Amino acid sequence: MTFNNKTIEDLHNLLVSKEIS
């Protein structure tokens, strides 16, 4: 992948927080 792990984690966290909301 071309993304940094940090970026992947941030994107995943956004998705998770949206699902939880």
N, CA, C and O atoms as a DFTB+ gen file, in Angstrom:
84 C
 N C O
     1  1       0.836      -1.210       0.000
     2  2       0.000       0.000       0.000
     3  2       0.870       1.258       0.000
     4  3       1.996       1.258       0.498
     5  1       0.324       2.315      -0.565
     6  2       1.087       3.560      -0.633
     7  2       0.855       4.432       0.591
     8  3       1.608       5.371       0.848
     9  1      -0.200       4.111       1.350
    10  2      -0.497       4.917       2.540
    11  2       0.362       4.506       3.732
    12  3       0.799       3.360       3.841
    13  1       0.589       5.461       4.612
    14  2       1.270       5.142       5.874
    15  2       0.288       4.427       6.783
    16  3      -0.923       4.614       6.666
    17  1       0.800       3.617       7.681
    18  2      -0.082       2.935       8.638
    19  2      -0.868       3.950       9.449
    20  3      -2.030       3.723       9.784
    21  1      -0.236       5.063       9.761
    22  2      -0.906       6.114      10.542
    23  2      -2.154       6.586       9.804
    24  3      -3.223       6.728      10.398
    25  1      -2.008       6.824       8.516
    26  2      -3.131       7.304       7.720
    27  2      -4.249       6.267       7.689
    28  3      -5.426       6.602       7.820
    29  1      -3.871       5.018       7.517
    30  2      -4.863       3.932       7.512
    31  2      -5.600       3.893       8.843
    32  3      -6.823       3.754       8.879
    33  1      -4.861       4.015       9.924
    34  2      -5.489       3.987      11.252
    35  2      -6.448       5.156      11.414
    36  3      -7.561       4.982      11.912
    37  1      -6.027       6.348      10.998
    38  2      -6.888       7.531      11.118
    39  2      -8.177       7.332      10.322
    40  3      -9.267       7.628      10.812
    41  1      -8.049       6.835       9.109
    42  2      -9.237       6.616       8.275
    43  2     -10.143       5.570       8.924
    44  3     -11.361       5.742       8.972
    45  1      -9.553       4.506       9.414
    46  2     -10.330       3.454      10.065
    47  2     -11.034       3.996      11.304
    48  3     -12.196       3.680      11.561
    49  1     -10.312       4.818      12.070
    50  2     -10.903       5.405      13.278
    51  2     -12.097       6.285      12.913
    52  3     -13.102       6.301      13.624
    53  1     -11.983       7.016      11.804
    54  2     -13.098       7.858      11.368
    55  2     -14.302       6.988      11.030
    56  3     -15.427       7.296      11.422
    57  1     -14.064       5.916      10.310
    58  2     -15.151       5.020       9.948
    59  2     -15.801       4.427      11.193
    60  3     -17.027       4.374      11.296
    61  1     -14.984       3.987      12.125
    62  2     -15.497       3.380      13.358
    63  2     -16.326       4.393      14.142
    64  3     -17.427       4.078      14.594
    65  1     -15.812       5.587      14.302
    66  2     -16.529       6.607      15.074
    67  2     -17.852       6.955      14.393
    68  3     -18.841       7.247      15.065
    69  1     -17.867       6.923      13.067
    70  2     -19.124       7.201      12.343
    71  2     -20.131       6.092      12.612
    72  3     -21.315       6.354      12.824
    73  1     -19.654       4.851      12.600
    74  2     -20.550       3.714      12.843
    75  2     -21.113       3.771      14.252
    76  3     -22.293       3.492      14.467
    77  1     -20.274       4.131      15.209
    78  2     -20.697       4.179      16.616
    79  2     -21.715       5.306      16.839
    80  3     -22.675       5.142      17.591
    81  1     -21.498       6.433      16.188
    82  2     -22.369       7.592      16.383
    83  2     -23.829       7.223      16.113
    84  3     -24.712       8.073      16.226
